[in-house]
Amino acid sequence: MKIYFSHSIENVEWSRMKEIYHSIGWKNHDEEKIKKVFQSSNVVAIAYDKNKIIGFGRALSDGVFNAAIYDVVVDEHYQNKGIGQQIIENLLAQLKNVSCVHLVATSGNEEFYRKAGFRKMKTGMARYLNPSLAKEYLE
């Protein structure tokens, strides 16, 4: 398996992106929403095995002080092979001059992000419109 990365969403197969989201249980992501969130992100890392998308991540950043990483997702068949860490490393390399990089980890994946150097924040706060997400992520 030879993994390579693209930082472009040009010619992305949105149906494949949806399959990957759905493979990990994120069923509310349809092609239109996926395309919109990636078009609105100024930093992307899409992992390919040959010509097949196998994982991705995205970030929003002002390019100086702050960035936030979202949606680091690896196809269920490619998990536990180090691809998620490669996606994080790729995003962080693109954000290397940004002072602070934030992220919200899905429940149960905190250790994965600790390995990449992330730590819990003392002052992090959030607001969710979806009550079930609020229950899962907020104190």
mmCIF file of N, CA and C in Angstrom:
data_model
loop_
_atom_site.group_PDB
_atom_site.id
_atom_site.type_symbol
_atom_site.label_atom_id
_atom_site.label_comp_id
_atom_site.label_asym_id
_atom_site.label_seq_id
_atom_site.Cartn_x
_atom_site.Cartn_y
_atom_site.Cartn_z
ATOM 1 N N MET A 1 0.847 -1.176 0.000
ATOM 2 C CA MET A 1 0.000 0.000 0.000
ATOM 3 C C MET A 1 0.892 1.239 0.000
ATOM 4 N N LYS A 2 0.721 2.073 -1.022
ATOM 5 C CA LYS A 2 1.495 3.306 -1.135
ATOM 6 C C LYS A 2 0.529 4.474 -0.991
ATOM 7 N N ILE A 3 0.619 5.167 0.147
ATOM 8 C CA ILE A 3 -0.276 6.276 0.452
ATOM 9 C C ILE A 3 0.331 7.581 -0.063
ATOM 10 N N TYR A 4 -0.495 8.389 -0.712
ATOM 11 C CA TYR A 4 -0.056 9.741 -1.049
ATOM 12 C C TYR A 4 -1.161 10.713 -0.675
ATOM 13 N N PHE A 5 -0.797 11.993 -0.547
ATOM 14 C CA PHE A 5 -1.724 13.013 -0.093
ATOM 15 C C PHE A 5 -1.944 14.078 -1.143
ATOM 16 N N SER A 6 -3.155 14.592 -1.165
ATOM 17 C CA SER A 6 -3.504 15.747 -1.980
ATOM 18 C C SER A 6 -4.018 16.830 -1.051
ATOM 19 N N HIS A 7 -3.716 18.075 -1.411
ATOM 20 C CA HIS A 7 -4.214 19.218 -0.652
ATOM 21 C C HIS A 7 -5.294 19.947 -1.447
ATOM 22 N N SER A 8 -5.783 19.293 -2.469
ATOM 23 C CA SER A 8 -6.776 19.895 -3.351
ATOM 24 C C SER A 8 -8.068 19.077 -3.331
ATOM 25 N N ILE A 9 -9.195 19.775 -3.442
ATOM 26 C CA ILE A 9 -10.475 19.072 -3.561
ATOM 27 C C ILE A 9 -10.948 19.012 -5.013
ATOM 28 N N GLU A 10 -10.106 19.507 -5.902
ATOM 29 C CA GLU A 10 -10.451 19.438 -7.318
ATOM 30 C C GLU A 10 -10.511 17.966 -7.727
ATOM 31 N N ASN A 11 -11.564 17.588 -8.424
ATOM 32 C CA ASN A 11 -11.780 16.221 -8.900
ATOM 33 C C ASN A 11 -12.006 15.193 -7.787
ATOM 34 N N VAL A 12 -12.372 15.651 -6.586
ATOM 35 C CA VAL A 12 -12.671 14.720 -5.498
ATOM 36 C C VAL A 12 -13.963 13.983 -5.812
ATOM 37 N N GLU A 13 -13.978 12.710 -5.516
ATOM 38 C CA GLU A 13 -15.174 11.888 -5.680
ATOM 39 C C GLU A 13 -15.999 12.004 -4.390
ATOM 40 N N TRP A 14 -16.988 12.891 -4.388
ATOM 41 C CA TRP A 14 -17.754 13.200 -3.187
ATOM 42 C C TRP A 14 -18.524 11.987 -2.684
ATOM 43 N N SER A 15 -18.961 11.109 -3.581
ATOM 44 C CA SER A 15 -19.672 9.909 -3.142
ATOM 45 C C SER A 15 -18.745 9.010 -2.329
ATOM 46 N N ARG A 16 -17.463 8.970 -2.676
ATOM 47 C CA ARG A 16 -16.490 8.181 -1.911
ATOM 48 C C ARG A 16 -16.265 8.816 -0.533
ATOM 49 N N MET A 17 -16.215 10.135 -0.479
ATOM 50 C CA MET A 17 -16.061 10.820 0.799
ATOM 51 C C MET A 17 -17.245 10.453 1.707
ATOM 52 N N LYS A 18 -18.449 10.451 1.138
ATOM 53 C CA LYS A 18 -19.640 10.090 1.905
ATOM 54 C C LYS A 18 -19.541 8.648 2.410
ATOM 55 N N GLU A 19 -19.079 7.731 1.566
ATOM 56 C CA GLU A 19 -18.910 6.331 1.985
ATOM 57 C C GLU A 19 -17.999 6.224 3.201
ATOM 58 N N ILE A 20 -16.931 7.011 3.205
ATOM 59 C CA ILE A 20 -15.975 6.955 4.316
ATOM 60 C C ILE A 20 -16.612 7.494 5.587
ATOM 61 N N TYR A 21 -17.298 8.633 5.494
ATOM 62 C CA TYR A 21 -18.012 9.147 6.665
ATOM 63 C C TYR A 21 -18.988 8.088 7.192
ATOM 64 N N HIS A 22 -19.765 7.506 6.292
ATOM 65 C CA HIS A 22 -20.761 6.532 6.697
ATOM 66 C C HIS A 22 -20.118 5.272 7.274
ATOM 67 N N SER A 23 -18.914 4.912 6.798
ATOM 68 C CA SER A 23 -18.248 3.697 7.282
ATOM 69 C C SER A 23 -17.901 3.785 8.765
ATOM 70 N N ILE A 24 -17.792 5.021 9.285
ATOM 71 C CA ILE A 24 -17.474 5.175 10.710
ATOM 72 C C ILE A 24 -18.704 5.584 11.522
ATOM 73 N N GLY A 25 -19.856 5.587 10.871
ATOM 74 C CA GLY A 25 -21.098 5.855 11.603
ATOM 75 C C GLY A 25 -21.612 7.274 11.529
ATOM 76 N N TRP A 26 -20.937 8.146 10.798
ATOM 77 C CA TRP A 26 -21.404 9.524 10.662
ATOM 78 C C TRP A 26 -22.368 9.585 9.481
ATOM 79 N N LYS A 27 -23.613 9.257 9.723
ATOM 80 C CA LYS A 27 -24.609 9.080 8.658
ATOM 81 C C LYS A 27 -25.282 10.373 8.205
ATOM 82 N N ASN A 28 -25.119 11.474 8.951
ATOM 83 C CA ASN A 28 -25.774 12.734 8.581
ATOM 84 C C ASN A 28 -25.014 13.499 7.505
ATOM 85 N N HIS A 29 -23.892 12.978 7.077
ATOM 86 C CA HIS A 29 -23.069 13.655 6.080
ATOM 87 C C HIS A 29 -23.488 13.212 4.683
ATOM 88 N N ASP A 30 -24.198 14.097 3.959
ATOM 89 C CA ASP A 30 -24.516 13.796 2.572
ATOM 90 C C ASP A 30 -23.510 14.520 1.676
ATOM 91 N N GLU A 31 -23.518 14.191 0.396
ATOM 92 C CA GLU A 31 -22.510 14.738 -0.522
ATOM 93 C C GLU A 31 -22.526 16.257 -0.559
ATOM 94 N N GLU A 32 -23.690 16.858 -0.519
ATOM 95 C CA GLU A 32 -23.795 18.317 -0.575
ATOM 96 C C GLU A 32 -23.128 18.969 0.639
ATOM 97 N N LYS A 33 -23.399 18.432 1.832
ATOM 98 C CA LYS A 33 -22.792 18.976 3.056
ATOM 99 C C LYS A 33 -21.284 18.759 3.057
ATOM 100 N N ILE A 34 -20.864 17.584 2.626
ATOM 101 C CA ILE A 34 -19.429 17.276 2.605
ATOM 102 C C ILE A 34 -18.700 18.231 1.671
ATOM 103 N N LYS A 35 -19.246 18.410 0.487
ATOM 104 C CA LYS A 35 -18.631 19.324 -0.476
ATOM 105 C C LYS A 35 -18.562 20.742 0.096
ATOM 106 N N LYS A 36 -19.622 21.184 0.743
ATOM 107 C CA LYS A 36 -19.663 22.543 1.305
ATOM 108 C C LYS A 36 -18.619 22.720 2.399
ATOM 109 N N VAL A 37 -18.492 21.751 3.333
ATOM 110 C CA VAL A 37 -17.530 21.934 4.424
ATOM 111 C C VAL A 37 -16.092 21.893 3.907
ATOM 112 N N PHE A 38 -15.822 21.078 2.892
ATOM 113 C CA PHE A 38 -14.461 21.041 2.348
ATOM 114 C C PHE A 38 -14.165 22.284 1.510
ATOM 115 N N GLN A 39 -15.143 22.794 0.783
ATOM 116 C CA GLN A 39 -14.940 24.028 0.029
ATOM 117 C C GLN A 39 -14.715 25.208 0.959
ATOM 118 N N SER A 40 -15.275 25.149 2.161
ATOM 119 C CA SER A 40 -15.132 26.233 3.136
ATOM 120 C C SER A 40 -13.877 26.100 3.989
ATOM 121 N N SER A 41 -13.162 25.007 3.856
ATOM 122 C CA SER A 41 -11.938 24.775 4.629
ATOM 123 C C SER A 41 -10.737 25.214 3.819
ATOM 124 N N ASN A 42 -9.806 25.927 4.447
ATOM 125 C CA ASN A 42 -8.646 26.395 3.686
ATOM 126 C C ASN A 42 -7.433 25.480 3.797
ATOM 127 N N VAL A 43 -7.541 24.407 4.580
ATOM 128 C CA VAL A 43 -6.473 23.422 4.672
ATOM 129 C C VAL A 43 -7.116 22.042 4.596
ATOM 130 N N VAL A 44 -6.661 21.223 3.646
ATOM 131 C CA VAL A 44 -7.187 19.863 3.523
ATOM 132 C C VAL A 44 -6.036 18.883 3.305
ATOM 133 N N ALA A 45 -6.265 17.662 3.752
ATOM 134 C CA ALA A 45 -5.337 16.560 3.503
ATOM 135 C C ALA A 45 -6.194 15.350 3.150
ATOM 136 N N ILE A 46 -6.069 14.901 1.913
ATOM 137 C CA ILE A 46 -6.835 13.748 1.454
ATOM 138 C C ILE A 46 -5.853 12.633 1.148
ATOM 139 N N ALA A 47 -6.034 11.503 1.834
ATOM 140 C CA ALA A 47 -5.140 10.348 1.677
ATOM 141 C C ALA A 47 -5.698 9.422 0.607
ATOM 142 N N TYR A 48 -4.806 9.014 -0.290
ATOM 143 C CA TYR A 48 -5.165 8.093 -1.369
ATOM 144 C C TYR A 48 -4.307 6.841 -1.300
ATOM 145 N N ASP A 49 -4.907 5.709 -1.620
ATOM 146 C CA ASP A 49 -4.201 4.461 -1.887
ATOM 147 C C ASP A 49 -4.442 4.207 -3.366
ATOM 148 N N LYS A 50 -3.409 4.380 -4.164
ATOM 149 C CA LYS A 50 -3.538 4.423 -5.626
ATOM 150 C C LYS A 50 -4.473 5.575 -5.961
ATOM 151 N N ASN A 51 -5.609 5.317 -6.603
ATOM 152 C CA ASN A 51 -6.534 6.406 -6.946
ATOM 153 C C ASN A 51 -7.770 6.428 -6.063
ATOM 154 N N LYS A 52 -7.739 5.687 -4.962
ATOM 155 C CA LYS A 52 -8.896 5.554 -4.081
ATOM 156 C C LYS A 52 -8.699 6.385 -2.809
ATOM 157 N N ILE A 53 -9.666 7.244 -2.501
ATOM 158 C CA ILE A 53 -9.622 8.010 -1.257
ATOM 159 C C ILE A 53 -9.827 7.038 -0.098
ATOM 160 N N ILE A 54 -8.935 7.120 0.888
ATOM 161 C CA ILE A 54 -9.037 6.228 2.043
ATOM 162 C C ILE A 54 -9.167 6.981 3.369
ATOM 163 N N GLY A 55 -8.979 8.288 3.322
ATOM 164 C CA GLY A 55 -9.112 9.085 4.533
ATOM 165 C C GLY A 55 -8.877 10.551 4.228
ATOM 166 N N PHE A 56 -9.177 11.388 5.212
ATOM 167 C CA PHE A 56 -9.037 12.829 4.996
ATOM 168 C C PHE A 56 -9.137 13.574 6.307
ATOM 169 N N GLY A 57 -8.780 14.824 6.257
ATOM 170 C CA GLY A 57 -8.943 15.749 7.368
ATOM 171 C C GLY A 57 -8.987 17.149 6.785
ATOM 172 N N ARG A 58 -9.476 18.073 7.577
ATOM 173 C CA ARG A 58 -9.581 19.450 7.101
ATOM 174 C C ARG A 58 -9.377 20.399 8.258
ATOM 175 N N ALA A 59 -9.082 21.657 7.934
ATOM 176 C CA ALA A 59 -8.892 22.669 8.973
ATOM 177 C C ALA A 59 -9.302 24.037 8.449
ATOM 178 N N LEU A 60 -9.628 24.897 9.395
ATOM 179 C CA LEU A 60 -9.880 26.312 9.131
ATOM 180 C C LEU A 60 -8.808 27.081 9.873
ATOM 181 N N SER A 61 -8.267 28.121 9.234
ATOM 182 C CA SER A 61 -7.199 28.869 9.887
ATOM 183 C C SER A 61 -7.145 30.298 9.406
ATOM 184 N N ASP A 62 -6.681 31.191 10.306
ATOM 185 C CA ASP A 62 -6.399 32.563 9.903
ATOM 186 C C ASP A 62 -4.971 32.669 9.378
ATOM 187 N N GLY A 63 -4.203 31.577 9.449
ATOM 188 C CA GLY A 63 -2.849 31.548 8.910
ATOM 189 C C GLY A 63 -1.777 32.132 9.813
ATOM 190 N N VAL A 64 -2.172 32.664 10.967
ATOM 191 C CA VAL A 64 -1.214 33.293 11.868
ATOM 192 C C VAL A 64 -1.370 32.766 13.292
ATOM 193 N N PHE A 65 -2.505 33.076 13.902
ATOM 194 C CA PHE A 65 -2.687 32.778 15.319
ATOM 195 C C PHE A 65 -3.427 31.474 15.597
ATOM 196 N N ASN A 66 -4.504 31.212 14.859
ATOM 197 C CA ASN A 66 -5.377 30.100 15.213
ATOM 198 C C ASN A 66 -5.778 29.240 14.026
ATOM 199 N N ALA A 67 -5.975 27.972 14.342
ATOM 200 C CA ALA A 67 -6.520 27.020 13.377
ATOM 201 C C ALA A 67 -7.337 26.005 14.155
ATOM 202 N N ALA A 68 -8.250 25.352 13.474
ATOM 203 C CA ALA A 68 -9.048 24.298 14.085
ATOM 204 C C ALA A 68 -9.148 23.141 13.104
ATOM 205 N N ILE A 69 -8.787 21.961 13.567
ATOM 206 C CA ILE A 69 -8.839 20.752 12.744
ATOM 207 C C ILE A 69 -10.181 20.067 12.966
ATOM 208 N N TYR A 70 -10.761 19.613 11.870
ATOM 209 C CA TYR A 70 -12.047 18.917 11.891
ATOM 210 C C TYR A 70 -11.991 17.671 11.023
ATOM 211 N N ASP A 71 -12.867 16.743 11.342
ATOM 212 C CA ASP A 71 -13.169 15.608 10.466
ATOM 213 C C ASP A 71 -11.948 14.819 10.008
ATOM 214 N N VAL A 72 -11.149 14.359 10.939
ATOM 215 C CA VAL A 72 -10.081 13.423 10.584
ATOM 216 C C VAL A 72 -10.736 12.051 10.544
ATOM 217 N N VAL A 73 -10.887 11.516 9.337
ATOM 218 C CA VAL A 73 -11.659 10.291 9.135
ATOM 219 C C VAL A 73 -10.878 9.343 8.235
ATOM 220 N N VAL A 74 -10.829 8.079 8.639
ATOM 221 C CA VAL A 74 -10.167 7.042 7.849
ATOM 222 C C VAL A 74 -11.179 5.929 7.604
ATOM 223 N N ASP A 75 -11.256 5.473 6.363
ATOM 224 C CA ASP A 75 -12.146 4.368 6.005
ATOM 225 C C ASP A 75 -11.942 3.215 6.988
ATOM 226 N N GLU A 76 -13.036 2.595 7.408
ATOM 227 C CA GLU A 76 -12.956 1.534 8.419
ATOM 228 C C GLU A 76 -11.999 0.415 8.034
ATOM 229 N N HIS A 77 -11.837 0.137 6.748
ATOM 230 C CA HIS A 77 -10.952 -0.942 6.287
ATOM 231 C C HIS A 77 -9.472 -0.552 6.323
ATOM 232 N N TYR A 78 -9.186 0.728 6.510
ATOM 233 C CA TYR A 78 -7.800 1.215 6.525
ATOM 234 C C TYR A 78 -7.380 1.711 7.908
ATOM 235 N N GLN A 79 -8.233 1.535 8.906
ATOM 236 C CA GLN A 79 -7.898 2.015 10.241
ATOM 237 C C GLN A 79 -6.829 1.141 10.897
ATOM 238 N N ASN A 80 -6.157 1.717 11.883
ATOM 239 C CA ASN A 80 -5.094 1.047 12.648
ATOM 240 C C ASN A 80 -3.878 0.702 11.792
ATOM 241 N N LYS A 81 -3.626 1.526 10.774
ATOM 242 C CA LYS A 81 -2.456 1.361 9.918
ATOM 243 C C LYS A 81 -1.580 2.622 9.922
ATOM 244 N N GLY A 82 -1.878 3.559 10.814
ATOM 245 C CA GLY A 82 -1.106 4.785 10.914
ATOM 246 C C GLY A 82 -1.541 5.893 9.973
ATOM 247 N N ILE A 83 -2.602 5.671 9.218
ATOM 248 C CA ILE A 83 -3.051 6.661 8.227
ATOM 249 C C ILE A 83 -3.622 7.899 8.917
ATOM 250 N N GLY A 84 -4.370 7.704 9.997
ATOM 251 C CA GLY A 84 -4.911 8.846 10.738
ATOM 252 C C GLY A 84 -3.810 9.749 11.257
ATOM 253 N N GLN A 85 -2.743 9.152 11.791
ATOM 254 C CA GLN A 85 -1.601 9.945 12.260
ATOM 255 C C GLN A 85 -0.939 10.684 11.103
ATOM 256 N N GLN A 86 -0.853 10.040 9.939
ATOM 257 C CA GLN A 86 -0.279 10.710 8.770
ATOM 258 C C GLN A 86 -1.129 11.899 8.340
ATOM 259 N N ILE A 87 -2.444 11.756 8.428
ATOM 260 C CA ILE A 87 -3.339 12.871 8.081
ATOM 261 C C ILE A 87 -3.103 14.035 9.044
ATOM 262 N N ILE A 88 -3.046 13.742 10.347
ATOM 263 C CA ILE A 88 -2.785 14.788 11.342
ATOM 264 C C ILE A 88 -1.438 15.451 11.073
ATOM 265 N N GLU A 89 -0.395 14.657 10.835
ATOM 266 C CA GLU A 89 0.935 15.209 10.555
ATOM 267 C C GLU A 89 0.910 16.087 9.311
ATOM 268 N N ASN A 90 0.167 15.672 8.296
ATOM 269 C CA ASN A 90 0.067 16.443 7.062
ATOM 270 C C ASN A 90 -0.631 17.779 7.323
ATOM 271 N N LEU A 91 -1.728 17.752 8.062
ATOM 272 C CA LEU A 91 -2.433 18.996 8.394
ATOM 273 C C LEU A 91 -1.542 19.912 9.226
ATOM 274 N N LEU A 92 -0.870 19.348 10.236
ATOM 275 C CA LEU A 92 -0.004 20.162 11.090
ATOM 276 C C LEU A 92 1.170 20.744 10.316
ATOM 277 N N ALA A 93 1.685 20.016 9.333
ATOM 278 C CA ALA A 93 2.762 20.552 8.493
ATOM 279 C C ALA A 93 2.268 21.765 7.707
ATOM 280 N N GLN A 94 1.030 21.702 7.239
ATOM 281 C CA GLN A 94 0.460 22.839 6.516
ATOM 282 C C GLN A 94 0.179 24.017 7.454
ATOM 283 N N LEU A 95 0.033 23.725 8.742
ATOM 284 C CA LEU A 95 -0.272 24.748 9.742
ATOM 285 C C LEU A 95 0.935 25.070 10.620
ATOM 286 N N LYS A 96 2.131 24.731 10.148
ATOM 287 C CA LYS A 96 3.335 24.802 10.989
ATOM 288 C C LYS A 96 3.633 26.190 11.549
ATOM 289 N N ASN A 97 3.199 27.245 10.905
ATOM 290 C CA ASN A 97 3.477 28.600 11.385
ATOM 291 C C ASN A 97 2.338 29.201 12.185
ATOM 292 N N VAL A 98 1.312 28.413 12.459
ATOM 293 C CA VAL A 98 0.155 28.896 13.207
ATOM 294 C C VAL A 98 0.399 28.662 14.700
ATOM 295 N N SER A 99 0.186 29.689 15.492
ATOM 296 C CA SER A 99 0.491 29.670 16.918
ATOM 297 C C SER A 99 -0.272 28.603 17.696
ATOM 298 N N CYS A 100 -1.572 28.458 17.461
ATOM 299 C CA CYS A 100 -2.390 27.522 18.231
ATOM 300 C C CYS A 100 -3.311 26.749 17.300
ATOM 301 N N VAL A 101 -3.258 25.429 17.401
ATOM 302 C CA VAL A 101 -4.141 24.567 16.611
ATOM 303 C C VAL A 101 -5.079 23.838 17.565
ATOM 304 N N HIS A 102 -6.369 24.047 17.367
ATOM 305 C CA HIS A 102 -7.406 23.420 18.184
ATOM 306 C C HIS A 102 -7.988 22.226 17.432
ATOM 307 N N LEU A 103 -8.658 21.355 18.172
ATOM 308 C CA LEU A 103 -9.478 20.324 17.546
ATOM 309 C C LEU A 103 -10.471 19.812 18.561
ATOM 310 N N VAL A 104 -11.548 19.226 18.056
ATOM 311 C CA VAL A 104 -12.517 18.557 18.904
ATOM 312 C C VAL A 104 -12.423 17.077 18.556
ATOM 313 N N ALA A 105 -12.052 16.268 19.542
ATOM 314 C CA ALA A 105 -11.936 14.829 19.325
ATOM 315 C C ALA A 105 -13.286 14.164 19.535
ATOM 316 N N THR A 106 -13.586 13.172 18.731
ATOM 317 C CA THR A 106 -14.777 12.380 19.008
ATOM 318 C C THR A 106 -14.533 11.575 20.275
ATOM 319 N N SER A 107 -15.585 11.331 21.009
ATOM 320 C CA SER A 107 -15.463 10.605 22.274
ATOM 321 C C SER A 107 -14.762 9.268 22.059
ATOM 322 N N GLY A 108 -13.775 9.015 22.905
ATOM 323 C CA GLY A 108 -13.039 7.761 22.822
ATOM 324 C C GLY A 108 -11.766 7.828 22.007
ATOM 325 N N ASN A 109 -11.547 8.928 21.288
ATOM 326 C CA ASN A 109 -10.354 9.055 20.445
ATOM 327 C C ASN A 109 -9.323 10.031 20.998
ATOM 328 N N GLU A 110 -9.472 10.401 22.253
ATOM 329 C CA GLU A 110 -8.569 11.387 22.839
ATOM 330 C C GLU A 110 -7.110 10.924 22.817
ATOM 331 N N GLU A 111 -6.869 9.654 23.076
ATOM 332 C CA GLU A 111 -5.496 9.136 23.108
ATOM 333 C C GLU A 111 -4.832 9.249 21.732
ATOM 334 N N PHE A 112 -5.589 9.035 20.682
ATOM 335 C CA PHE A 112 -5.081 9.174 19.311
ATOM 336 C C PHE A 112 -4.486 10.569 19.112
ATOM 337 N N TYR A 113 -5.193 11.599 19.582
ATOM 338 C CA TYR A 113 -4.726 12.973 19.416
ATOM 339 C C TYR A 113 -3.600 13.319 20.385
ATOM 340 N N ARG A 114 -3.602 12.711 21.572
ATOM 341 C CA ARG A 114 -2.489 12.920 22.510
ATOM 342 C C ARG A 114 -1.173 12.478 21.866
ATOM 343 N N LYS A 115 -1.213 11.377 21.125
ATOM 344 C CA LYS A 115 0.000 10.871 20.456
ATOM 345 C C LYS A 115 0.551 11.886 19.455
ATOM 346 N N ALA A 116 -0.333 12.735 18.940
ATOM 347 C CA ALA A 116 0.084 13.754 17.974
ATOM 348 C C ALA A 116 0.465 15.065 18.660
ATOM 349 N N GLY A 117 0.475 15.074 20.009
ATOM 350 C CA GLY A 117 0.917 16.250 20.739
ATOM 351 C C GLY A 117 -0.187 17.153 21.261
ATOM 352 N N PHE A 118 -1.440 16.787 21.069
ATOM 353 C CA PHE A 118 -2.543 17.608 21.562
ATOM 354 C C PHE A 118 -2.782 17.345 23.042
ATOM 355 N N ARG A 119 -3.235 18.382 23.749
ATOM 356 C CA ARG A 119 -3.537 18.288 25.170
ATOM 357 C C ARG A 119 -4.895 18.940 25.435
ATOM 358 N N LYS A 120 -5.535 18.538 26.527
ATOM 359 C CA LYS A 120 -6.813 19.151 26.899
ATOM 360 C C LYS A 120 -6.605 20.621 27.211
ATOM 361 N N MET A 121 -7.599 21.425 26.837
ATOM 362 C CA MET A 121 -7.555 22.853 27.119
ATOM 363 C C MET A 121 -8.230 23.143 28.457
ATOM 364 N N LYS A 122 -7.735 24.149 29.148
ATOM 365 C CA LYS A 122 -8.356 24.575 30.398
ATOM 366 C C LYS A 122 -9.592 25.432 30.138
ATOM 367 N N THR A 123 -9.603 26.124 29.017
ATOM 368 C CA THR A 123 -10.645 27.120 28.782
ATOM 369 C C THR A 123 -11.529 26.826 27.583
ATOM 370 N N GLY A 124 -11.423 25.650 26.999
ATOM 371 C CA GLY A 124 -12.228 25.341 25.822
ATOM 372 C C GLY A 124 -13.715 25.314 26.146
ATOM 373 N N MET A 125 -14.504 25.922 25.298
ATOM 374 C CA MET A 125 -15.945 25.950 25.470
ATOM 375 C C MET A 125 -16.590 25.769 24.105
ATOM 376 N N ALA A 126 -17.834 25.304 24.119
ATOM 377 C CA ALA A 126 -18.543 25.093 22.856
ATOM 378 C C ALA A 126 -20.037 25.237 23.081
ATOM 379 N N ARG A 127 -20.741 25.343 21.984
ATOM 380 C CA ARG A 127 -22.196 25.382 21.971
ATOM 381 C C ARG A 127 -22.650 24.512 20.808
ATOM 382 N N TYR A 128 -23.573 23.616 21.045
ATOM 383 C CA TYR A 128 -24.089 22.726 20.012
ATOM 384 C C TYR A 128 -25.578 22.966 19.813
ATOM 385 N N LEU A 129 -26.017 23.017 18.584
ATOM 386 C CA LEU A 129 -27.442 23.130 18.284
ATOM 387 C C LEU A 129 -28.138 21.788 18.492
ATOM 388 N N ASN A 130 -27.427 20.698 18.197
ATOM 389 C CA ASN A 130 -27.986 19.348 18.312
ATOM 390 C C ASN A 130 -27.871 18.889 19.770
ATOM 391 N N PRO A 131 -28.996 18.643 20.444
ATOM 392 C CA PRO A 131 -28.957 18.242 21.857
ATOM 393 C C PRO A 131 -28.154 16.961 22.114
ATOM 394 N N SER A 132 -28.192 16.002 21.212
ATOM 395 C CA SER A 132 -27.451 14.759 21.445
ATOM 396 C C SER A 132 -25.937 15.015 21.392
ATOM 397 N N LEU A 133 -25.491 15.921 20.543
ATOM 398 C CA LEU A 133 -24.065 16.270 20.513
ATOM 399 C C LEU A 133 -23.691 17.048 21.769
ATOM 400 N N ALA A 134 -24.567 17.920 22.203
ATOM 401 C CA ALA A 134 -24.318 18.669 23.435
ATOM 402 C C ALA A 134 -24.164 17.708 24.612
ATOM 403 N N LYS A 135 -25.006 16.708 24.672
ATOM 404 C CA LYS A 135 -24.938 15.722 25.761
ATOM 405 C C LYS A 135 -23.633 14.932 25.711
ATOM 406 N N GLU A 136 -23.176 14.611 24.495
ATOM 407 C CA GLU A 136 -21.951 13.817 24.341
ATOM 408 C C GLU A 136 -20.695 14.622 24.652
ATOM 409 N N TYR A 137 -20.648 15.885 24.267
ATOM 410 C CA TYR A 137 -19.403 16.647 24.318
ATOM 411 C C TYR A 137 -19.308 17.710 25.416
ATOM 412 N N LEU A 138 -20.424 18.140 25.972
ATOM 413 C CA LEU A 138 -20.366 19.240 26.932
ATOM 414 C C LEU A 138 -20.517 18.746 28.360
ATOM 415 N N GLU A 139 -19.863 19.460 29.280
ATOM 416 C CA GLU A 139 -19.976 19.134 30.718
ATOM 417 C C GLU A 139 -21.278 19.663 31.266
#
